[in-house]
Amino acid sequence: MKKKLIISTPIKETWGDKELIFLGEWCKKFSESDIWNNKDFETLTYHWQNPRKIDKDNLYLEGVYEKLLESLVINLNAIHKVNLSLRAWRIIIGPWLLTFVSTLWDRWEVVNTLINTYPLENLYFKRNKNYQINPPNDYEQSLRQFGDDYWNEVIFSKLLVKKNISYEDISLDNVKTNKLKSNKNNTRLLESVSYFFQRPKTRRKLTIFHAYFPKSFMFLLNLKLKMRVRMDSYFNLNLIYSNTNSDHRSKHKINSLDDDSFEGFVSSQLFNYIPKAYLEDFKKIYAYALSIPRSELIHTANAHFGNEIFKTWAALNCEKGSKLIISSHGGAIYPKYSVFDHQEKISDERIIWGMPWLKGQRTLPPNKLSFKIKNINQFGFISFIDNDSMRYSYRCMSASQGPLVKKSFSKSKKFLELLAEKSDLNIRIKPKYSGDNETALMYEKIFGKEVLLGPKTQMKDIAKNSKLIICSYPQTAYAEAMYSGVPTLLVYDQEIWSTQSIYNDLIIEMTKHKMIFSDPLAAAEHVINLNENITLWWHSDEIIKVREKFNEMCITFQSKKLDNWLSFFNEQISFIADKKS
């Protein structure tokens, strides 16, 4: 029997023409469909298409993450000659480690699906022995690496070799994935720190950084609190990272009891791919963080993930008794699984939109929602807001990512095709242009460029020009649409976007009143029937009642937003003062 060739990425040099097995949809770029469509291929079923598997995997992976974190704390404290607590290291490396563990598990399970589907002796792959993968600079660059074809080619090759699948060595040009650029706003390492060491070290009561408050809100907050709460210049720096010290890295290893297990594999790869911000360049970041004025209260909505200086500074402050306050940077109907409750584990106060679902969460008005539409444009568009993500999955989460984006897209496509059959419906589509699955190209091919809203189109502009907004996912765009007051529907894949159980009754109620749909046909029929009476339906007594319930559960609409936040910060400042006295 002729062997089947395993294809793990879109890198064409590793392909053949016949009897191909694509490990996933990420291999088949839409822009290259004329190439792969003519091949003789099969595509593996994706393991996380089953929501019950995500339930099981999330529990397992959280345990693996916690064990590895404990081991890394010991190792990194010894390497850097510091004595930081588990919480401090969780703040610093937690976002990277939890993502790394889930990313490798996804690739591990893809290969397990392969060997459970085909006899090993009937498989082979082409391994490029010249690939050189350098570790990323920081968390932001590691995310780009997890979505990079060359990085994934190397990881899949390592796993296929580990599973004793035969291979044919090929020699391609040496490709270094460390050429991946960090986000400009998130490049974090000092070339020279001497200037900053001379800055005054006045202790601050409160520091707010990347909190997503509107500028006018921040101005009034400063005024009312009678203090400057921002010091962005300390954290927003253009910085340069060191060269990788391969000899230094090779000396370190996390021991595992079973080298053949997933835990053994991920342990063996940790020091190959841990960002330089936590190894070669940590001491420099650490020294600079010590020079930044201390703050008794620290508030952020997003910097606790990707800003290496902020994370290190916040961790050092928390070691000395400061309080870390983390608010939501988005949301609406929160996912069942996301980041192993990382934000709850590192914060002293966890602020969310809507009703809490975990102990320790606290509700305040959304920091990100700021616009309402007074007069709905009854002659406006029916606007569809879609989502996209990386072609490769990178977290064990209840969301559309990796191959699941195409699954979600197929449902949206069917819905929009049904609407397009009615020529009197004026439809506009806003794809997420920053995703890697090329959904914008797919929409353009199917529906034409003229119906697409551009990448710079803001949600506020969409709301102003729409008589109905339809979202394909229950996250921030959906919250913004509902908050705006414009009639809004949610048409989504309920299996992919499983949510916290506190929303079960709300989803049932909104489904009953035809505000939420998982069936594209039923959703299309509803929109077509409503077309001339959307505003009337939206302002009916029963729909207003359900909208109020959504506001209470999901976005905590309060007219005195500034007063609520001001009261909260004053309460925290008083608590710190009382603690001192």
mmCIF file of C-alpha atoms in Angstrom, residues 173-458:
data_model
loop_
_atom_site.group_PDB
_atom_site.id
_atom_site.type_symbol
_atom_site.label_atom_id
_atom_site.label_comp_id
_atom_site.label_asym_id
_atom_site.label_seq_id
_atom_site.Cartn_x
_atom_site.Cartn_y
_atom_site.Cartn_z
ATOM 1 C CA ASP A 173 16.466 27.652 2.957
ATOM 2 C CA ASN A 174 17.141 28.356 6.594
ATOM 3 C CA VAL A 175 14.165 30.168 8.013
ATOM 4 C CA LYS A 176 14.344 31.987 11.310
ATOM 5 C CA THR A 177 10.956 32.718 12.823
ATOM 6 C CA ASN A 178 12.495 35.187 15.234
ATOM 7 C CA LYS A 179 12.129 37.689 12.380
ATOM 8 C CA LEU A 180 8.522 37.987 13.481
ATOM 9 C CA LYS A 181 7.958 41.540 14.627
ATOM 10 C CA SER A 182 6.575 42.454 18.018
ATOM 11 C CA ASN A 183 3.635 44.819 18.134
ATOM 12 C CA LYS A 184 5.018 48.379 18.110
ATOM 13 C CA ASN A 185 3.053 49.287 21.196
ATOM 14 C CA ASN A 186 4.260 46.210 23.016
ATOM 15 C CA THR A 187 8.005 46.111 22.370
ATOM 16 C CA ARG A 188 9.451 45.984 25.831
ATOM 17 C CA LEU A 189 13.144 46.021 26.593
ATOM 18 C CA LEU A 190 15.495 48.830 27.462
ATOM 19 C CA GLU A 191 18.580 49.570 25.413
ATOM 20 C CA SER A 192 19.707 51.888 28.195
ATOM 21 C CA VAL A 193 18.095 52.377 31.574
ATOM 22 C CA SER A 194 20.438 54.926 33.158
ATOM 23 C CA TYR A 195 18.205 57.911 32.385
ATOM 24 C CA PHE A 196 15.193 56.338 34.003
ATOM 25 C CA PHE A 197 17.026 55.471 37.191
ATOM 26 C CA GLN A 198 17.319 59.223 37.764
ATOM 27 C CA ARG A 199 13.552 59.723 37.798
ATOM 28 C CA PRO A 200 11.939 60.629 41.159
ATOM 29 C CA LYS A 201 10.695 57.683 43.175
ATOM 30 C CA THR A 202 7.643 59.341 44.710
ATOM 31 C CA ARG A 203 5.160 56.757 45.917
ATOM 32 C CA ARG A 204 1.768 57.046 44.248
ATOM 33 C CA LYS A 205 -1.673 56.239 45.612
ATOM 34 C CA LEU A 206 -3.187 55.084 42.321
ATOM 35 C CA THR A 207 -1.893 54.220 38.850
ATOM 36 C CA ILE A 208 -4.218 53.498 35.921
ATOM 37 C CA PHE A 209 -2.729 52.041 32.738
ATOM 38 C CA HIS A 210 -4.490 50.591 29.676
ATOM 39 C CA ALA A 211 -7.886 50.695 31.359
ATOM 40 C CA TYR A 212 -9.887 51.549 28.201
ATOM 41 C CA PHE A 213 -11.575 54.557 29.766
ATOM 42 C CA PRO A 214 -12.446 57.300 27.218
ATOM 43 C CA LYS A 215 -10.127 60.344 27.336
ATOM 44 C CA SER A 216 -12.879 62.634 28.641
ATOM 45 C CA PHE A 217 -13.621 60.127 31.411
ATOM 46 C CA MET A 218 -9.939 59.964 32.404
ATOM 47 C CA PHE A 219 -9.718 63.754 32.488
ATOM 48 C CA LEU A 220 -12.704 64.005 34.853
ATOM 49 C CA LEU A 221 -11.400 61.126 36.978
ATOM 50 C CA ASN A 222 -8.068 62.917 37.477
ATOM 51 C CA LEU A 223 -9.926 66.101 38.316
ATOM 52 C CA LYS A 224 -12.280 64.503 40.851
ATOM 53 C CA LEU A 225 -9.567 62.395 42.511
ATOM 54 C CA LYS A 226 -7.253 65.432 42.589
ATOM 55 C CA MET A 227 -4.306 63.388 41.391
ATOM 56 C CA ARG A 228 -2.568 62.259 38.204
ATOM 57 C CA VAL A 229 -3.318 58.570 37.841
ATOM 58 C CA ARG A 230 -1.423 57.861 34.623
ATOM 59 C CA MET A 231 2.290 57.276 34.095
ATOM 60 C CA ASP A 232 2.236 55.691 30.646
ATOM 61 C CA SER A 233 5.715 56.918 29.733
ATOM 62 C CA TYR A 234 7.264 54.424 32.147
ATOM 63 C CA PHE A 235 5.672 51.484 30.319
ATOM 64 C CA ASN A 236 5.423 52.619 26.676
ATOM 65 C CA LEU A 237 9.017 52.249 25.578
ATOM 66 C CA ASN A 238 10.714 51.220 22.352
ATOM 67 C CA LEU A 239 13.148 48.617 23.598
ATOM 68 C CA ILE A 240 15.714 46.217 22.197
ATOM 69 C CA TYR A 241 16.142 42.555 23.170
ATOM 70 C CA SER A 242 19.390 40.616 23.594
ATOM 71 C CA ASN A 243 20.592 37.743 21.434
ATOM 72 C CA THR A 244 19.498 34.264 22.450
ATOM 73 C CA ASN A 245 21.914 32.469 24.734
ATOM 74 C CA SER A 246 21.491 28.867 23.499
ATOM 75 C CA ASP A 247 24.186 27.474 25.822
ATOM 76 C CA HIS A 248 22.519 29.082 28.804
ATOM 77 C CA ARG A 249 19.113 27.707 27.822
ATOM 78 C CA SER A 250 20.366 24.171 27.250
ATOM 79 C CA LYS A 251 21.452 23.942 30.905
ATOM 80 C CA HIS A 252 17.899 24.318 32.168
ATOM 81 C CA LYS A 253 15.155 21.740 32.158
ATOM 82 C CA ILE A 254 11.920 21.019 33.988
ATOM 83 C CA ASN A 255 12.040 17.378 35.045
ATOM 84 C CA SER A 256 9.080 15.129 34.238
ATOM 85 C CA LEU A 257 8.384 11.627 35.505
ATOM 86 C CA ASP A 258 7.267 10.410 32.078
ATOM 87 C CA ASP A 259 9.124 11.646 29.009
ATOM 88 C CA ASP A 260 6.584 9.961 26.692
ATOM 89 C CA SER A 261 3.627 11.857 28.164
ATOM 90 C CA PHE A 262 2.377 15.274 27.136
ATOM 91 C CA GLU A 263 3.742 16.674 30.378
ATOM 92 C CA GLY A 264 7.152 15.268 29.482
ATOM 93 C CA PHE A 265 6.994 16.839 26.028
ATOM 94 C CA VAL A 266 5.926 20.295 27.185
ATOM 95 C CA SER A 267 8.540 20.222 29.966
ATOM 96 C CA SER A 268 11.267 19.417 27.428
ATOM 97 C CA GLN A 269 10.255 22.383 25.243
ATOM 98 C CA LEU A 270 9.819 25.083 27.914
ATOM 99 C CA PHE A 271 13.356 26.466 27.870
ATOM 100 C CA ASN A 272 13.500 26.269 24.071
ATOM 101 C CA TYR A 273 10.639 28.716 23.680
ATOM 102 C CA ILE A 274 10.315 30.717 26.889
ATOM 103 C CA PRO A 275 10.511 34.421 25.872
ATOM 104 C CA LYS A 276 13.749 36.311 26.393
ATOM 105 C CA ALA A 277 11.844 38.735 28.619
ATOM 106 C CA TYR A 278 11.802 35.988 31.288
ATOM 107 C CA LEU A 279 15.302 34.621 30.741
ATOM 108 C CA GLU A 280 18.112 36.525 28.963
ATOM 109 C CA ASP A 281 16.603 39.967 29.570
ATOM 110 C CA PHE A 282 14.685 39.502 32.806
ATOM 111 C CA LYS A 283 17.325 41.093 35.047
ATOM 112 C CA LYS A 284 17.301 44.268 32.967
ATOM 113 C CA ILE A 285 13.497 44.513 33.039
ATOM 114 C CA TYR A 286 13.531 43.711 36.766
ATOM 115 C CA ALA A 287 16.072 46.458 37.495
ATOM 116 C CA TYR A 288 14.115 49.003 35.517
ATOM 117 C CA ALA A 289 10.824 48.009 37.184
ATOM 118 C CA LEU A 290 12.444 48.657 40.578
ATOM 119 C CA SER A 291 13.231 52.212 39.458
ATOM 120 C CA ILE A 292 9.609 53.067 38.631
ATOM 121 C CA PRO A 293 7.744 54.894 41.429
ATOM 122 C CA ARG A 294 5.758 52.513 43.570
ATOM 123 C CA SER A 295 1.944 52.630 43.538
ATOM 124 C CA GLU A 296 -0.354 51.431 46.301
ATOM 125 C CA LEU A 297 -3.210 50.774 43.878
ATOM 126 C CA ILE A 298 -2.720 49.535 40.314
ATOM 127 C CA HIS A 299 -5.530 49.311 37.791
ATOM 128 C CA THR A 300 -5.477 47.885 34.265
ATOM 129 C CA ALA A 301 -7.785 46.140 31.830
ATOM 130 C CA ASN A 302 -5.232 44.712 29.428
ATOM 131 C CA ALA A 303 -1.574 45.437 30.295
ATOM 132 C CA HIS A 304 -1.467 42.389 32.600
ATOM 133 C CA PHE A 305 -1.216 40.196 29.488
ATOM 134 C CA GLY A 306 1.289 41.755 27.103
ATOM 135 C CA ASN A 307 3.262 44.596 28.682
ATOM 136 C CA GLU A 308 6.372 43.006 30.180
ATOM 137 C CA ILE A 309 7.528 46.098 32.078
ATOM 138 C CA PHE A 310 4.092 46.689 33.553
ATOM 139 C CA LYS A 311 3.696 43.051 34.610
ATOM 140 C CA THR A 312 7.094 42.949 36.312
ATOM 141 C CA TRP A 313 6.515 46.306 38.030
ATOM 142 C CA ALA A 314 3.011 45.247 39.165
ATOM 143 C CA ALA A 315 4.371 41.941 40.506
ATOM 144 C CA LEU A 316 7.090 43.713 42.512
ATOM 145 C CA ASN A 317 4.541 46.173 43.888
ATOM 146 C CA CYS A 318 2.204 43.350 44.908
ATOM 147 C CA GLU A 319 5.115 41.711 46.737
ATOM 148 C CA LYS A 320 5.237 44.867 48.874
ATOM 149 C CA GLY A 321 1.502 44.926 49.592
ATOM 150 C CA SER A 322 0.044 46.954 46.723
ATOM 151 C CA LYS A 323 -3.401 46.039 45.393
ATOM 152 C CA LEU A 324 -3.844 44.936 41.781
ATOM 153 C CA ILE A 325 -7.214 45.799 40.238
ATOM 154 C CA ILE A 326 -8.094 44.181 36.920
ATOM 155 C CA SER A 327 -11.195 45.150 34.970
ATOM 156 C CA SER A 328 -12.666 43.567 31.857
ATOM 157 C CA HIS A 329 -11.282 44.704 28.518
ATOM 158 C CA GLY A 330 -14.289 43.325 26.661
ATOM 159 C CA GLY A 331 -17.149 40.912 26.915
ATOM 160 C CA ALA A 332 -20.916 40.542 26.964
ATOM 161 C CA ILE A 333 -21.890 36.919 27.546
ATOM 162 C CA TYR A 334 -18.671 35.548 29.012
ATOM 163 C CA PRO A 335 -17.209 32.269 27.684
ATOM 164 C CA LYS A 336 -17.242 29.105 29.745
ATOM 165 C CA TYR A 337 -13.477 28.684 29.355
ATOM 166 C CA SER A 338 -10.796 31.213 28.540
ATOM 167 C CA VAL A 339 -7.545 31.592 30.531
ATOM 168 C CA PHE A 340 -7.876 29.279 33.564
ATOM 169 C CA ASP A 341 -9.309 32.203 35.592
ATOM 170 C CA HIS A 342 -5.903 33.879 35.391
ATOM 171 C CA GLN A 343 -7.262 37.360 36.090
ATOM 172 C CA GLU A 344 -9.082 36.245 39.226
ATOM 173 C CA LYS A 345 -5.959 34.447 40.472
ATOM 174 C CA ILE A 346 -3.621 37.445 40.164
ATOM 175 C CA SER A 347 -5.911 40.318 41.189
ATOM 176 C CA ASP A 348 -6.999 41.703 44.550
ATOM 177 C CA GLU A 349 -10.098 43.194 42.913
ATOM 178 C CA ARG A 350 -11.572 41.741 39.716
ATOM 179 C CA ILE A 351 -14.027 44.113 38.015
ATOM 180 C CA ILE A 352 -16.434 42.713 35.437
ATOM 181 C CA TRP A 353 -19.331 43.897 33.305
ATOM 182 C CA GLY A 354 -22.642 42.464 34.472
ATOM 183 C CA MET A 355 -23.338 39.767 37.022
ATOM 184 C CA PRO A 356 -20.450 37.862 38.680
ATOM 185 C CA TRP A 357 -20.018 34.133 38.061
ATOM 186 C CA LEU A 358 -16.972 33.561 40.277
ATOM 187 C CA LYS A 359 -16.241 34.415 43.891
ATOM 188 C CA GLY A 360 -14.370 37.687 44.281
ATOM 189 C CA GLN A 361 -15.713 39.342 41.130
ATOM 190 C CA ARG A 362 -17.242 42.788 41.440
ATOM 191 C CA THR A 363 -19.591 44.636 39.090
ATOM 192 C CA LEU A 364 -18.985 48.168 37.815
ATOM 193 C CA PRO A 365 -20.183 49.976 34.668
ATOM 194 C CA PRO A 366 -18.286 48.978 31.498
ATOM 195 C CA ASN A 367 -15.097 50.970 31.024
ATOM 196 C CA LYS A 368 -15.160 50.418 27.250
ATOM 197 C CA LEU A 369 -18.783 51.145 26.262
ATOM 198 C CA SER A 370 -19.253 54.840 25.611
ATOM 199 C CA PHE A 371 -21.704 55.579 22.817
ATOM 200 C CA LYS A 372 -25.487 55.422 22.469
ATOM 201 C CA ILE A 373 -27.562 56.201 19.375
ATOM 202 C CA LYS A 374 -30.509 58.495 20.133
ATOM 203 C CA ASN A 375 -32.228 58.301 16.750
ATOM 204 C CA ILE A 376 -32.087 54.932 14.991
ATOM 205 C CA ASN A 377 -31.549 55.209 11.238
ATOM 206 C CA GLN A 378 -34.720 53.496 9.981
ATOM 207 C CA PHE A 379 -33.431 53.640 6.402
ATOM 208 C CA GLY A 380 -30.005 52.342 7.333
ATOM 209 C CA PHE A 381 -28.187 49.096 6.608
ATOM 210 C CA ILE A 382 -28.612 45.647 8.047
ATOM 211 C CA SER A 383 -25.036 45.298 9.302
ATOM 212 C CA PHE A 384 -23.403 41.942 10.023
ATOM 213 C CA ILE A 385 -20.361 41.895 12.364
ATOM 214 C CA ASP A 386 -18.135 38.812 12.099
ATOM 215 C CA ASN A 387 -15.134 37.429 13.937
ATOM 216 C CA ASP A 388 -11.811 35.868 12.914
ATOM 217 C CA SER A 389 -8.722 34.563 14.698
ATOM 218 C CA MET A 390 -5.412 32.802 14.055
ATOM 219 C CA ARG A 391 -5.489 29.775 11.729
ATOM 220 C CA TYR A 392 -3.976 27.698 14.546
ATOM 221 C CA SER A 393 -5.630 27.363 17.952
ATOM 222 C CA TYR A 394 -3.679 28.811 20.860
ATOM 223 C CA ARG A 395 -5.893 28.379 23.938
ATOM 224 C CA CYS A 396 -8.297 25.838 25.379
ATOM 225 C CA MET A 397 -11.266 28.191 25.267
ATOM 226 C CA SER A 398 -14.935 28.416 24.364
ATOM 227 C CA ALA A 399 -14.472 30.612 21.319
ATOM 228 C CA SER A 400 -14.018 30.558 17.567
ATOM 229 C CA GLN A 401 -10.299 29.974 16.921
ATOM 230 C CA GLY A 402 -8.168 27.982 14.512
ATOM 231 C CA PRO A 403 -10.228 25.583 12.357
ATOM 232 C CA LEU A 404 -13.391 26.486 14.283
ATOM 233 C CA VAL A 405 -13.414 29.878 12.545
ATOM 234 C CA LYS A 406 -14.268 28.163 9.260
ATOM 235 C CA LYS A 407 -17.018 26.172 10.980
ATOM 236 C CA SER A 408 -18.495 29.381 12.351
ATOM 237 C CA PHE A 409 -18.032 31.098 8.976
ATOM 238 C CA SER A 410 -20.036 28.409 7.162
ATOM 239 C CA LYS A 411 -23.018 29.138 9.420
ATOM 240 C CA SER A 412 -22.690 32.901 8.855
ATOM 241 C CA LYS A 413 -22.342 32.364 5.116
ATOM 242 C CA LYS A 414 -25.548 30.331 4.972
ATOM 243 C CA PHE A 415 -27.426 32.998 6.936
ATOM 244 C CA LEU A 416 -26.196 35.847 4.709
ATOM 245 C CA GLU A 417 -26.912 33.918 1.509
ATOM 246 C CA LEU A 418 -30.515 33.510 2.641
ATOM 247 C CA LEU A 419 -30.756 37.259 3.298
ATOM 248 C CA ALA A 420 -29.100 38.088 -0.028
ATOM 249 C CA GLU A 421 -31.911 36.315 -1.852
ATOM 250 C CA LYS A 422 -34.126 39.274 -0.845
ATOM 251 C CA SER A 423 -32.943 42.127 -3.059
ATOM 252 C CA ASP A 424 -34.662 44.816 -0.947
ATOM 253 C CA LEU A 425 -32.445 44.110 2.073
ATOM 254 C CA ASN A 426 -29.539 46.552 2.204
ATOM 255 C CA ILE A 427 -26.810 44.408 3.776
ATOM 256 C CA ARG A 428 -23.320 45.377 4.876
ATOM 257 C CA ILE A 429 -20.688 42.990 6.258
ATOM 258 C CA LYS A 430 -17.892 43.946 8.656
ATOM 259 C CA PRO A 431 -15.312 41.125 8.686
ATOM 260 C CA LYS A 432 -12.470 41.057 11.181
ATOM 261 C CA TYR A 433 -9.591 41.943 8.876
ATOM 262 C CA SER A 434 -6.892 41.175 11.441
ATOM 263 C CA GLY A 435 -7.632 37.440 11.496
ATOM 264 C CA ASP A 436 -5.552 34.833 9.631
ATOM 265 C CA ASN A 437 -8.396 32.760 8.170
ATOM 266 C CA GLU A 438 -9.016 35.234 5.339
ATOM 267 C CA THR A 439 -12.730 35.494 6.054
ATOM 268 C CA ALA A 440 -12.751 39.010 4.536
ATOM 269 C CA LEU A 441 -11.508 37.526 1.240
ATOM 270 C CA MET A 442 -14.157 34.807 1.436
ATOM 271 C CA TYR A 443 -16.938 37.346 1.979
ATOM 272 C CA GLU A 444 -15.640 39.456 -0.891
ATOM 273 C CA LYS A 445 -15.583 36.431 -3.210
ATOM 274 C CA ILE A 446 -19.149 35.400 -2.299
ATOM 275 C CA PHE A 447 -20.956 38.707 -1.834
ATOM 276 C CA GLY A 448 -18.779 41.292 -3.619
ATOM 277 C CA LYS A 449 -16.469 43.999 -2.319
ATOM 278 C CA GLU A 450 -19.185 46.671 -2.368
ATOM 279 C CA VAL A 451 -21.029 45.144 0.612
ATOM 280 C CA LEU A 452 -17.922 45.020 2.826
ATOM 281 C CA LEU A 453 -17.269 47.714 5.408
ATOM 282 C CA GLY A 454 -13.604 48.693 5.485
ATOM 283 C CA PRO A 455 -11.081 47.731 8.173
ATOM 284 C CA LYS A 456 -11.085 51.249 9.646
ATOM 285 C CA THR A 457 -14.868 51.401 10.060
ATOM 286 C CA GLN A 458 -15.597 51.988 13.748
#
